[in-house]
PDB file of C-alpha atoms in Angstrom:
ATOM      1  CA  MET Z  18     200.291 152.501  85.944  1.00 32.00           C
ATOM      2  CA  LYS Z  19     201.224 150.952  82.626  1.00 27.00           C
ATOM      3  CA  ARG Z  20     202.976 147.616  83.018  1.00 29.00           C
ATOM      4  CA  PRO Z  21     206.256 147.146  81.146  1.00 30.00           C
ATOM      5  CA  ALA Z  22     206.097 144.696  78.249  1.00 32.00           C
ATOM      6  CA  LEU Z  23     207.284 141.187  79.046  1.00 33.00           C
ATOM      7  CA  ALA Z  24     210.434 140.057  77.289  1.00 32.00           C
ATOM      8  CA  ALA Z  25     209.502 136.979  75.341  1.00 33.00           C
ATOM      9  CA  GLY Z  26     212.979 135.570  75.325  1.00 35.00           C
ATOM     10  CA  THR Z  27     213.968 135.492  79.006  1.00 35.00           C
ATOM     11  CA  GLY Z  28     212.959 134.223  82.395  1.00 41.00           C
ATOM     12  CA  VAL Z  29     209.429 134.555  83.682  1.00 33.00           C
ATOM     13  CA  GLY Z  30     208.340 136.507  80.613  1.00 41.00           C
ATOM     14  CA  ALA Z  31     209.183 133.606  78.333  1.00 39.00           C
ATOM     15  CA  ALA Z  32     207.365 131.172  80.586  1.00 40.00           C
ATOM     16  CA  ILE Z  33     204.221 133.308  80.639  1.00 34.00           C
ATOM     17  CA  VAL Z  34     204.226 133.754  76.861  1.00 36.00           C
ATOM     18  CA  ALA Z  35     204.599 130.005  76.427  1.00 41.00           C
ATOM     19  CA  LEU Z  36     201.739 129.375  78.850  1.00 38.00           C
ATOM     20  CA  ILE Z  37     199.537 131.841  76.994  1.00 38.00           C
ATOM     21  CA  GLY Z  38     200.322 130.046  73.744  1.00 44.00           C
ATOM     22  CA  VAL Z  39     199.268 126.710  75.237  1.00 37.00           C
ATOM     23  CA  LEU Z  40     196.006 128.215  76.508  1.00 37.00           C
ATOM     24  CA  VAL Z  41     195.234 129.715  73.097  1.00 36.00           C
ATOM     25  CA  LEU Z  42     195.749 126.355  71.428  1.00 35.00           C
ATOM     26  CA  PHE Z  43     193.582 124.662  74.048  1.00 33.00           C
ATOM     27  CA  VAL Z  44     190.718 127.142  73.588  1.00 34.00           C
ATOM     28  CA  ALA Z  45     190.922 126.783  69.825  1.00 36.00           C
ATOM     29  CA  ALA Z  46     190.769 123.017  70.106  1.00 34.00           C
ATOM     30  CA  VAL Z  47     187.704 123.203  72.354  1.00 32.00           C
ATOM     31  CA  ALA Z  48     185.961 125.580  69.984  1.00 35.00           C
ATOM     32  CA  ASN Z  49     186.606 123.360  66.982  1.00 34.00           C
ATOM     33  CA  GLY Z  50     185.435 120.321  68.889  1.00 33.00           C
ATOM     34  CA  ALA Z  51     182.216 122.026  69.970  1.00 35.00           C
ATOM     35  CA  ALA Z  52     181.240 122.906  66.412  1.00 39.00           C
ATOM     36  CA  SER Z  53     179.858 119.587  65.188  1.00 41.00           C
ATOM     37  CA  HIS Z  54     179.218 120.935  61.720  1.00 50.00           C
ATOM     38  CA  GLN Z  55     181.672 123.675  60.897  1.00 50.00           C
ATOM     39  CA  GLN Z  56     183.974 126.363  62.213  1.00 47.00           C
ATOM     40  CA  GLN Z  57     183.056 128.866  64.915  1.00 48.00           C
ATOM     41  CA  THR Z  58     184.125 131.740  62.670  1.00 54.00           C
ATOM     42  CA  PRO Z  59     182.724 131.495  59.113  1.00 60.00           C
ATOM     43  CA  ALA Z  60     185.152 131.007  56.253  1.00 61.00           C
ATOM     44  CA  GLY Z  61     184.207 134.417  54.938  1.00 48.00           C
ATOM     45  CA  GLY Z  62     185.678 136.145  57.994  1.00 45.00           C
ATOM     46  CA  PRO Z  63     184.001 139.500  58.723  1.00 42.00           C
ATOM     47  CA  ILE Z  64     180.461 139.332  57.408  1.00 40.00           C
ATOM     48  CA  PRO Z  65     179.745 141.861  54.632  1.00 40.00           C
ATOM     49  CA  ALA Z  66     176.864 144.168  55.397  1.00 42.00           C
ATOM     50  CA  GLY Z  67     173.670 144.029  53.415  1.00 44.00           C
ATOM     51  CA  GLY Z  68     170.190 142.685  53.930  1.00 50.00           C
ATOM     52  CA  GLN Z  69     168.761 143.304  50.490  1.00 70.00           C
ATOM     53  CA  VAL Z  70     167.708 140.291  48.468  1.00 79.00           C
ATOM     54  CA  GLY Z  71     169.518 141.840  45.509  1.00 77.00           C
ATOM     55  CA  ASP Z  72     172.738 140.965  47.341  1.00 86.00           C
ATOM     56  CA  ILE Z  73     172.030 137.267  46.667  1.00 88.00           C
ATOM     57  CA  PRO Z  74     173.212 135.855  43.312  1.00 85.00           C
ATOM     58  CA  PRO Z  75     170.144 134.747  41.298  1.00 76.00           C
ATOM     59  CA  GLN Z  76     171.276 131.109  41.163  1.00 78.00           C
ATOM     60  CA  MET Z  77     171.679 130.974  44.939  1.00 88.00           C
ATOM     61  CA  LEU Z  78     168.381 132.769  45.547  1.00 85.00           C
ATOM     62  CA  ALA Z  79     166.612 130.173  43.411  1.00 79.00           C
ATOM     63  CA  LEU Z  80     168.270 127.365  45.386  1.00 84.00           C
ATOM     64  CA  TYR Z  81     167.323 128.827  48.759  1.00 89.00           C
ATOM     65  CA  ARG Z  82     163.722 129.320  47.639  1.00 83.00           C
ATOM     66  CA  SER Z  83     163.383 125.828  46.199  1.00 80.00           C
ATOM     67  CA  ALA Z  84     165.324 123.862  48.836  1.00 86.00           C
ATOM     68  CA  ALA Z  85     163.563 125.239  51.914  1.00 87.00           C
ATOM     69  CA  PRO Z  86     160.010 124.029  51.116  1.00 81.00           C
ATOM     70  CA  ALA Z  87     161.209 120.912  49.285  1.00 81.00           C
ATOM     71  CA  ALA Z  88     163.436 119.642  52.105  1.00 86.00           C
ATOM     72  CA  CYS Z  89     161.684 121.103  55.156  1.00 88.00           C
ATOM     73  CA  ARG Z  90     158.198 122.574  55.125  1.00 79.00           C
ATOM     74  CA  GLY Z  91     158.739 124.373  58.429  1.00 83.00           C
ATOM     75  CA  LEU Z  92     161.828 126.212  57.159  1.00 91.00           C
ATOM     76  CA  ASP Z  93     161.723 129.637  55.523  1.00 91.00           C
ATOM     77  CA  TRP Z  94     164.066 130.275  52.607  1.00 91.00           C
ATOM     78  CA  SER Z  95     165.430 133.399  54.326  1.00 93.00           C
ATOM     79  CA  VAL Z  96     167.116 131.255  57.001  1.00 96.00           C
ATOM     80  CA  LEU Z  97     169.005 129.235  54.397  1.00 96.00           C
ATOM     81  CA  ALA Z  98     169.960 132.462  52.649  1.00 96.00           C
ATOM     82  CA  ALA Z  99     171.171 133.961  55.917  1.00 97.00           C
ATOM     83  CA  ILE Z 100     173.406 130.953  56.584  1.00 98.00           C
ATOM     84  CA  GLY Z 101     174.798 131.205  53.069  1.00 97.00           C
ATOM     85  CA  LYS Z 102     175.523 134.881  53.661  1.00 97.00           C
ATOM     86  CA  VAL Z 103     177.152 134.413  57.052  1.00 97.00           C
ATOM     87  CA  GLU Z 104     179.253 131.437  55.966  1.00 97.00           C
ATOM     88  CA  THR Z 105     180.704 132.404  52.574  1.00 97.00           C
ATOM     89  CA  ASP Z 106     178.780 135.458  51.316  1.00 96.00           C
ATOM     90  CA  HIS Z 107     176.766 133.130  49.038  1.00 96.00           C
ATOM     91  CA  GLY Z 108     179.811 131.338  47.674  1.00 96.00           C
ATOM     92  CA  ARG Z 109     181.882 134.462  47.026  1.00 95.00           C
ATOM     93  CA  HIS Z 110     184.623 133.569  49.515  1.00 96.00           C
ATOM     94  CA  PRO Z 111     187.833 132.947  47.527  1.00 96.00           C
ATOM     95  CA  THR Z 112     188.642 129.498  48.963  1.00 96.00           C
ATOM     96  CA  MET Z 113     185.458 128.360  50.768  1.00 96.00           C
ATOM     97  CA  ARG Z 114     187.655 126.427  53.194  1.00 97.00           C
ATOM     98  CA  SER Z 115     187.779 126.926  56.951  1.00 95.00           C
ATOM     99  CA  SER Z 116     190.567 126.186  59.377  1.00 93.00           C
ATOM    100  CA  ALA Z 117     188.366 123.463  60.900  1.00 93.00           C
ATOM    101  CA  GLY Z 118     188.035 121.629  57.570  1.00 96.00           C
ATOM    102  CA  ALA Z 119     184.575 122.828  56.512  1.00 97.00           C
ATOM    103  CA  VAL Z 120     184.249 123.348  52.763  1.00 98.00           C
ATOM    104  CA  GLY Z 121     181.906 124.651  50.105  1.00 98.00           C
ATOM    105  CA  PRO Z 122     179.328 127.442  49.977  1.00 98.00           C
ATOM    106  CA  MET Z 123     177.428 126.189  53.054  1.00 98.00           C
ATOM    107  CA  GLN Z 124     180.593 125.182  54.969  1.00 98.00           C
ATOM    108  CA  PHE Z 125     180.080 121.477  55.623  1.00 98.00           C
ATOM    109  CA  LEU Z 126     182.536 119.120  57.199  1.00 97.00           C
ATOM    110  CA  PRO Z 127     182.622 116.293  54.611  1.00 97.00           C
ATOM    111  CA  SER Z 128     181.747 113.736  57.287  1.00 96.00           C
ATOM    112  CA  THR Z 129     178.645 115.718  58.326  1.00 97.00           C
ATOM    113  CA  PHE Z 130     177.598 116.353  54.745  1.00 98.00           C
ATOM    114  CA  LYS Z 131     177.313 112.626  54.053  1.00 97.00           C
ATOM    115  CA  GLY Z 132     174.473 112.344  56.543  1.00 97.00           C
ATOM    116  CA  TYR Z 133     172.291 114.833  54.632  1.00 97.00           C
ATOM    117  CA  ALA Z 134     173.420 114.473  51.008  1.00 97.00           C
ATOM    118  CA  TYR Z 135     170.710 112.095  49.772  1.00 96.00           C
ATOM    119  CA  PRO Z 136     168.474 111.964  47.861  1.00 93.00           C
ATOM    120  CA  VAL Z 137     170.402 113.865  45.218  1.00 91.00           C
ATOM    121  CA  PRO Z 138     168.420 117.079  44.570  1.00 86.00           C
ATOM    122  CA  PRO Z 139     167.368 118.120  41.045  1.00 79.00           C
ATOM    123  CA  GLY Z 140     170.401 119.607  39.326  1.00 80.00           C
ATOM    124  CA  GLY Z 141     172.835 118.398  41.983  1.00 88.00           C
ATOM    125  CA  ALA Z 142     176.105 116.581  41.401  1.00 93.00           C
ATOM    126  CA  ASN Z 143     176.026 112.795  41.480  1.00 92.00           C
ATOM    127  CA  PRO Z 144     177.669 111.621  43.643  1.00 96.00           C
ATOM    128  CA  PRO Z 145     176.811 114.645  45.786  1.00 97.00           C
ATOM    129  CA  THR Z 146     179.558 116.900  47.104  1.00 98.00           C
ATOM    130  CA  PRO Z 147     179.613 119.804  49.592  1.00 98.00           C
ATOM    131  CA  TRP Z 148     181.348 121.869  46.912  1.00 98.00           C
ATOM    132  CA  ASP Z 149     178.263 121.778  44.684  1.00 96.00           C
ATOM    133  CA  ALA Z 150     175.895 124.635  45.537  1.00 95.00           C
ATOM    134  CA  THR Z 151     172.716 122.636  44.900  1.00 92.00           C
ATOM    135  CA  ASP Z 152     173.880 119.665  46.970  1.00 96.00           C
ATOM    136  CA  ALA Z 153     175.095 121.910  49.774  1.00 97.00           C
ATOM    137  CA  VAL Z 154     171.960 124.064  50.067  1.00 96.00           C
ATOM    138  CA  TYR Z 155     169.625 121.049  50.083  1.00 94.00           C
ATOM    139  CA  ALA Z 156     171.838 119.269  52.627  1.00 97.00           C
ATOM    140  CA  ALA Z 157     171.784 122.362  54.833  1.00 98.00           C
ATOM    141  CA  ALA Z 158     167.976 122.447  54.682  1.00 96.00           C
ATOM    142  CA  ARG Z 159     167.799 118.759  55.639  1.00 97.00           C
ATOM    143  CA  MET Z 160     170.194 119.236  58.525  1.00 97.00           C
ATOM    144  CA  LEU Z 161     168.232 122.194  59.874  1.00 97.00           C
ATOM    145  CA  CYS Z 162     165.008 120.227  59.498  1.00 95.00           C
ATOM    146  CA  ALA Z 163     166.387 117.221  61.367  1.00 96.00           C
ATOM    147  CA  ASN Z 164     167.523 119.414  64.244  1.00 96.00           C
ATOM    148  CA  GLY Z 165     164.332 121.331  64.918  1.00 95.00           C
ATOM    149  CA  ALA Z 166     163.341 123.592  62.012  1.00 95.00           C
ATOM    150  CA  LYS Z 167     160.480 121.348  60.890  1.00 90.00           C
ATOM    151  CA  ALA Z 168     158.595 122.223  64.070  1.00 86.00           C
ATOM    152  CA  GLY Z 169     157.981 125.696  62.671  1.00 84.00           C
ATOM    153  CA  THR Z 170     158.577 127.298  66.105  1.00 91.00           C
ATOM    154  CA  SER Z 171     161.104 129.896  67.199  1.00 92.00           C
ATOM    155  CA  GLN Z 172     162.578 127.455  69.724  1.00 94.00           C
ATOM    156  CA  GLY Z 173     162.927 124.740  67.108  1.00 94.00           C
ATOM    157  CA  LEU Z 174     164.560 127.129  64.673  1.00 96.00           C
ATOM    158  CA  TYR Z 175     167.017 128.324  67.315  1.00 96.00           C
ATOM    159  CA  ARG Z 176     168.016 124.714  68.071  1.00 96.00           C
ATOM    160  CA  ALA Z 177     168.402 123.983  64.368  1.00 97.00           C
ATOM    161  CA  ILE Z 178     170.718 126.913  63.715  1.00 97.00           C
ATOM    162  CA  TYR Z 179     172.672 126.184  66.901  1.00 97.00           C
ATOM    163  CA  SER Z 180     173.244 122.636  65.618  1.00 96.00           C
ATOM    164  CA  TYR Z 181     174.775 124.151  62.496  1.00 97.00           C
ATOM    165  CA  ASN Z 182     177.367 126.055  64.510  1.00 95.00           C
ATOM    166  CA  HIS Z 183     177.426 125.760  68.291  1.00 95.00           C
ATOM    167  CA  ALA Z 184     177.507 129.441  69.228  1.00 96.00           C
ATOM    168  CA  ASP Z 185     174.780 131.798  70.413  1.00 96.00           C
ATOM    169  CA  TRP Z 186     176.340 134.728  68.570  1.00 97.00           C
ATOM    170  CA  TYR Z 187     176.115 132.692  65.371  1.00 97.00           C
ATOM    171  CA  VAL Z 188     172.419 131.940  65.855  1.00 97.00           C
ATOM    172  CA  ASN Z 189     171.680 135.591  66.546  1.00 96.00           C
ATOM    173  CA  LYS Z 190     173.659 136.688  63.491  1.00 97.00           C
ATOM    174  CA  VAL Z 191     171.797 134.254  61.223  1.00 97.00           C
ATOM    175  CA  LEU Z 192     168.386 135.192  62.615  1.00 96.00           C
ATOM    176  CA  ALA Z 193     169.099 138.907  62.207  1.00 95.00           C
ATOM    177  CA  GLN Z 194     170.225 138.378  58.619  1.00 95.00           C
ATOM    178  CA  ALA Z 195     167.176 136.206  57.883  1.00 94.00           C
ATOM    179  CA  ARG Z 196     164.861 138.935  59.161  1.00 92.00           C
ATOM    180  CA  GLN Z 197     166.549 141.437  56.868  1.00 90.00           C
ATOM    181  CA  TYR Z 198     166.124 139.184  53.843  1.00 89.00           C
ATOM    182  CA  ALA Z 199     162.517 138.382  54.673  1.00 85.00           C
ATOM    183  CA  SER Z 200     161.577 142.032  55.163  1.00 80.00           C
ATOM    184  CA  ALA Z 201     163.458 143.121  52.038  1.00 72.00           C
ATOM    185  CA  ALA Z 202     162.000 140.425  49.763  1.00 58.00           C
ATOM    186  CA  PRO Z 203     160.900 142.082  46.522  1.00 50.00           C
ATOM    187  CA  ARG Z 204     157.209 142.395  45.848  1.00 47.00           C
ATOM    188  CA  PRO Z 205     157.011 143.319  42.139  1.00 42.00           C
ATOM    189  CA  GLY Z 206     153.251 142.841  42.132  1.00 40.00           C
ATOM    190  CA  ALA Z 207     152.822 145.570  44.716  1.00 43.00           C
ATOM    191  CA  ALA Z 208     154.541 148.075  42.460  1.00 42.00           C
ATOM    192  CA  ALA Z 209     152.353 146.870  39.592  1.00 43.00           C
ATOM    193  CA  GLY Z 210     149.155 147.217  41.618  1.00 46.00           C
ATOM    194  CA  GLY Z 211     148.774 143.556  42.660  1.00 52.00           C
ATOM    195  CA  GLY Z 212     150.342 143.543  46.101  1.00 54.00           C
ATOM    196  CA  GLY Z 213     146.932 143.500  47.796  1.00 73.00           C
ATOM    197  CA  SER Z 214     145.960 140.148  46.312  1.00 91.00           C
ATOM    198  CA  PRO Z 215     146.816 137.189  48.582  1.00 93.00           C
ATOM    199  CA  ILE Z 216     147.007 134.965  45.493  1.00 95.00           C
ATOM    200  CA  VAL Z 217     149.615 137.272  43.958  1.00 92.00           C
ATOM    201  CA  ARG Z 218     151.542 137.423  47.235  1.00 90.00           C
ATOM    202  CA  ALA Z 219     151.595 133.636  47.482  1.00 91.00           C
ATOM    203  CA  ALA Z 220     152.953 133.425  43.937  1.00 92.00           C
ATOM    204  CA  LEU Z 221     155.574 136.114  44.583  1.00 88.00           C
ATOM    205  CA  ASP Z 222     156.844 134.163  47.569  1.00 84.00           C
ATOM    206  CA  GLN Z 223     158.071 131.578  45.057  1.00 88.00           C
ATOM    207  CA  LEU Z 224     160.122 133.965  42.911  1.00 85.00           C
ATOM    208  CA  GLY Z 225     163.355 132.271  41.859  1.00 82.00           C
ATOM    209  CA  VAL Z 226     162.094 128.698  42.324  1.00 88.00           C
ATOM    210  CA  PRO Z 227     163.162 126.705  39.234  1.00 89.00           C
ATOM    211  CA  TYR Z 228     160.754 125.498  36.568  1.00 93.00           C
ATOM    212  CA  VAL Z 229     160.244 121.726  36.777  1.00 93.00           C
ATOM    213  CA  TRP Z 230     157.795 120.042  34.399  1.00 95.00           C
ATOM    214  CA  GLY Z 231     155.055 118.449  36.481  1.00 95.00           C
ATOM    215  CA  GLY Z 232     156.420 120.134  39.617  1.00 95.00           C
ATOM    216  CA  GLY Z 233     154.446 121.769  42.392  1.00 94.00           C
ATOM    217  CA  ASN Z 234     151.143 121.293  44.140  1.00 94.00           C
ATOM    218  CA  ILE Z 235     148.970 123.069  46.702  1.00 94.00           C
ATOM    219  CA  ASN Z 236     151.683 122.647  49.356  1.00 90.00           C
ATOM    220  CA  GLY Z 237     154.644 124.022  47.390  1.00 90.00           C
ATOM    221  CA  PRO Z 238     157.397 122.930  44.988  1.00 90.00           C
ATOM    222  CA  THR Z 239     157.830 119.232  44.225  1.00 88.00           C
ATOM    223  CA  ASP Z 240     160.905 117.702  42.599  1.00 85.00           C
ATOM    224  CA  GLY Z 241     162.611 121.025  43.255  1.00 84.00           C
ATOM    225  CA  GLY Z 242     160.249 123.407  41.497  1.00 91.00           C
ATOM    226  CA  PHE Z 243     156.999 124.339  39.774  1.00 95.00           C
ATOM    227  CA  ASP Z 244     155.533 124.133  36.315  1.00 97.00           C
ATOM    228  CA  CYS Z 245     153.006 126.783  35.292  1.00 98.00           C
ATOM    229  CA  SER Z 246     149.874 125.045  36.583  1.00 98.00           C
ATOM    230  CA  GLY Z 247     151.677 123.782  39.671  1.00 97.00           C
ATOM    231  CA  LEU Z 248     152.420 127.402  40.592  1.00 97.00           C
ATOM    232  CA  THR Z 249     148.842 128.544  40.021  1.00 98.00           C
ATOM    233  CA  SER Z 250     147.501 125.588  42.028  1.00 97.00           C
ATOM    234  CA  TYR Z 251     149.759 126.528  44.934  1.00 96.00           C
ATOM    235  CA  ALA Z 252     149.078 130.278  44.818  1.00 96.00           C
ATOM    236  CA  VAL Z 253     145.294 129.939  44.599  1.00 97.00           C
ATOM    237  CA  TYR Z 254     145.127 127.356  47.396  1.00 96.00           C
ATOM    238  CA  GLN Z 255     147.350 129.391  49.702  1.00 93.00           C
ATOM    239  CA  GLY Z 256     145.858 132.735  48.715  1.00 93.00           C
ATOM    240  CA  THR Z 257     142.260 131.653  49.342  1.00 94.00           C
ATOM    241  CA  GLY Z 258     143.002 130.297  52.791  1.00 92.00           C
ATOM    242  CA  HIS Z 259     143.115 126.646  51.651  1.00 91.00           C
ATOM    243  CA  LYS Z 260     139.608 126.914  50.211  1.00 91.00           C
ATOM    244  CA  VAL Z 261     140.079 126.474  46.466  1.00 95.00           C
ATOM    245  CA  VAL Z 262     141.795 123.418  44.975  1.00 97.00           C
ATOM    246  CA  LEU Z 263     142.364 123.775  41.241  1.00 97.00           C
ATOM    247  CA  PRO Z 264     142.529 120.898  38.787  1.00 97.00           C
ATOM    248  CA  ARG Z 265     146.151 120.159  37.964  1.00 95.00           C
ATOM    249  CA  THR Z 266     146.583 121.080  34.288  1.00 96.00           C
ATOM    250  CA  SER Z 267     146.330 124.388  32.467  1.00 96.00           C
ATOM    251  CA  GLN Z 268     143.737 122.913  30.108  1.00 95.00           C
ATOM    252  CA  GLN Z 269     141.521 122.050  33.087  1.00 97.00           C
ATOM    253  CA  GLN Z 270     142.130 125.378  34.781  1.00 97.00           C
ATOM    254  CA  ARG Z 271     140.666 127.124  31.761  1.00 97.00           C
ATOM    255  CA  ASN Z 272     137.221 126.102  33.022  1.00 95.00           C
ATOM    256  CA  VAL Z 273     137.466 127.020  36.715  1.00 97.00           C
ATOM    257  CA  GLY Z 274     135.766 129.942  38.407  1.00 96.00           C
ATOM    258  CA  THR Z 275     134.174 132.740  36.413  1.00 97.00           C
ATOM    259  CA  ALA Z 276     135.205 134.027  33.016  1.00 97.00           C
ATOM    260  CA  VAL Z 277     136.140 137.728  32.857  1.00 96.00           C
ATOM    261  CA  SER Z 278     137.301 139.930  30.016  1.00 95.00           C
ATOM    262  CA  ARG Z 279     140.806 141.320  29.605  1.00 93.00           C
ATOM    263  CA  ASP Z 280     139.485 144.794  30.370  1.00 92.00           C
ATOM    264  CA  ASP Z 281     138.094 143.598  33.713  1.00 94.00           C
ATOM    265  CA  MET Z 282     141.141 141.613  34.878  1.00 95.00           C
ATOM    266  CA  GLN Z 283     142.135 141.981  38.527  1.00 94.00           C
ATOM    267  CA  PRO Z 284     145.322 140.881  40.338  1.00 94.00           C
ATOM    268  CA  GLY Z 285     144.988 137.222  41.240  1.00 96.00           C
ATOM    269  CA  ASP Z 286     143.041 136.244  38.126  1.00 97.00           C
ATOM    270  CA  LEU Z 287     144.343 133.277  36.124  1.00 98.00           C
ATOM    271  CA  ILE Z 288     145.267 133.770  32.488  1.00 98.00           C
ATOM    272  CA  VAL Z 289     145.223 130.574  30.425  1.00 98.00           C
ATOM    273  CA  PHE Z 290     146.832 130.875  27.002  1.00 97.00           C
ATOM    274  CA  ASN Z 291     146.008 128.866  23.912  1.00 95.00           C
ATOM    275  CA  LYS Z 292     149.591 127.764  23.472  1.00 89.00           C
ATOM    276  CA  HIS Z 293     149.613 124.279  21.976  1.00 87.00           C
ATOM    277  CA  GLY Z 294     146.026 123.734  23.109  1.00 92.00           C
ATOM    278  CA  TRP Z 295     145.548 126.011  26.147  1.00 94.00           C
ATOM    279  CA  GLY Z 296     148.910 124.828  27.340  1.00 94.00           C
ATOM    280  CA  HIS Z 297     150.097 127.647  29.602  1.00 97.00           C
ATOM    281  CA  VAL Z 298     148.749 129.552  32.606  1.00 98.00           C
ATOM    282  CA  GLY Z 299     149.934 132.427  34.785  1.00 97.00           C
ATOM    283  CA  ILE Z 300     148.665 134.777  37.510  1.00 97.00           C
ATOM    284  CA  TYR Z 301     147.806 138.381  36.699  1.00 95.00           C
ATOM    285  CA  ALA Z 302     149.833 140.678  38.979  1.00 91.00           C
ATOM    286  CA  GLY Z 303     148.346 143.999  37.875  1.00 90.00           C
ATOM    287  CA  GLY Z 304     149.876 146.717  35.731  1.00 85.00           C
ATOM    288  CA  GLY Z 305     150.062 144.513  32.645  1.00 89.00           C
ATOM    289  CA  ARG Z 306     152.326 141.976  34.379  1.00 90.00           C
ATOM    290  CA  MET Z 307     152.067 138.292  35.251  1.00 93.00           C
ATOM    291  CA  VAL Z 308     153.699 135.924  37.747  1.00 94.00           C
ATOM    292  CA  ASP Z 309     154.892 133.041  35.628  1.00 95.00           C
ATOM    293  CA  ALA Z 310     156.687 129.688  35.820  1.00 96.00           C
ATOM    294  CA  PRO Z 311     157.804 129.842  32.194  1.00 94.00           C
ATOM    295  CA  ARG Z 312     159.809 126.881  30.915  1.00 93.00           C
ATOM    296  CA  PRO Z 313     162.786 124.561  31.601  1.00 93.00           C
ATOM    297  CA  GLY Z 314     165.930 126.495  32.408  1.00 88.00           C
ATOM    298  CA  LYS Z 315     163.987 129.414  33.871  1.00 89.00           C
ATOM    299  CA  SER Z 316     162.553 130.200  37.303  1.00 89.00           C
ATOM    300  CA  VAL Z 317     159.374 131.752  38.664  1.00 90.00           C
ATOM    301  CA  GLU Z 318     159.427 135.396  37.608  1.00 88.00           C
ATOM    302  CA  VAL Z 319     157.294 138.465  36.923  1.00 87.00           C
ATOM    303  CA  ILE Z 320     156.959 139.287  33.232  1.00 88.00           C
ATOM    304  CA  SER Z 321     155.209 141.791  30.991  1.00 89.00           C
ATOM    305  CA  LEU Z 322     152.112 140.634  29.130  1.00 91.00           C
ATOM    306  CA  SER Z 323     152.844 142.937  26.209  1.00 87.00           C
ATOM    307  CA  GLY Z 324     154.535 141.574  23.122  1.00 86.00           C
ATOM    308  CA  TYR Z 325     154.965 137.792  23.150  1.00 90.00           C
ATOM    309  CA  TRP Z 326     151.784 136.782  24.947  1.00 91.00           C
ATOM    310  CA  GLU Z 327     149.562 139.104  22.933  1.00 88.00           C
ATOM    311  CA  GLY Z 328     149.907 136.674  20.044  1.00 90.00           C
ATOM    312  CA  TYR Z 329     147.864 133.968  21.813  1.00 93.00           C
ATOM    313  CA  ALA Z 330     144.193 133.618  22.697  1.00 95.00           C
ATOM    314  CA  TRP Z 331     143.489 134.245  26.392  1.00 96.00           C
ATOM    315  CA  SER Z 332     140.961 132.788  28.809  1.00 97.00           C
ATOM    316  CA  VAL Z 333     140.848 134.865  32.003  1.00 97.00           C
ATOM    317  CA  ARG Z 334     139.358 133.136  35.046  1.00 97.00           C
ATOM    318  CA  ARG Z 335     138.498 134.489  38.488  1.00 97.00           C
ATOM    319  CA  VAL Z 336     138.517 131.818  41.170  1.00 94.00           C
ATOM    320  CA  THR Z 337     137.722 133.778  44.362  1.00 79.00           C
TER     321      THR Z 337
END
């Protein structure tokens, strides 16, 4: 039998409504207190669907890819991206403020942010602020690392995400979104014929990482990014199972391995260009394309070898 609605203004009905209101406020207070970092419900409200990497703004994708290895070697970029998606849809939320006081694209309480804001990341605001995307993404990576992500285990990652927002549903939502991003990550080299090369795959994993002169080594980005020879050093080392360590500069890399002709190039071969004295190097991805860390202001990308690069002398080297 359907119960009649309680009258809010009289007698027992009013008392019950008042009691319910008190309980609601109490539960809300407990929930806010339990979340040491941010709100239980992300500022973005209902989470927009979409697991494709194309959903991520290029600037944010570059930050996720650079911050994860730079701040925490055990952390995959897809987890940072998933948190950015769940919290504010990668900074698209109109206010980026929560009812619990968390702010910015990664939804930090200002007091929590201070514990993970330094050192100031390349391109970040100084003094750092949770409203700045670079500062916020790097701080999020550091917080996750400090709370378990650096272990590189599923248990450690679960603890790290739980520390970000104390709710099991939140952890599960982030992990599901991270899996979608990781599985949907673009592999341009595969379409170009180079997806079977582990060197090409290692290079493609760094798509979107900013160019930093002198940046990068066999373990990943340094100072927030890669230069051209830093990227090739990383990709060859990772792609050969930690067997081949290249010399650091493009001029030196011109003499590694075995020389091959342009007609015999295979995905994973290095191409060193006589640009200001053999001053640039990239990784052949197949299909007339190259994985490249080009210059300041750009990020790791896949480019065509036709046109611009045809005007330089090439030295093609096979290092496997």
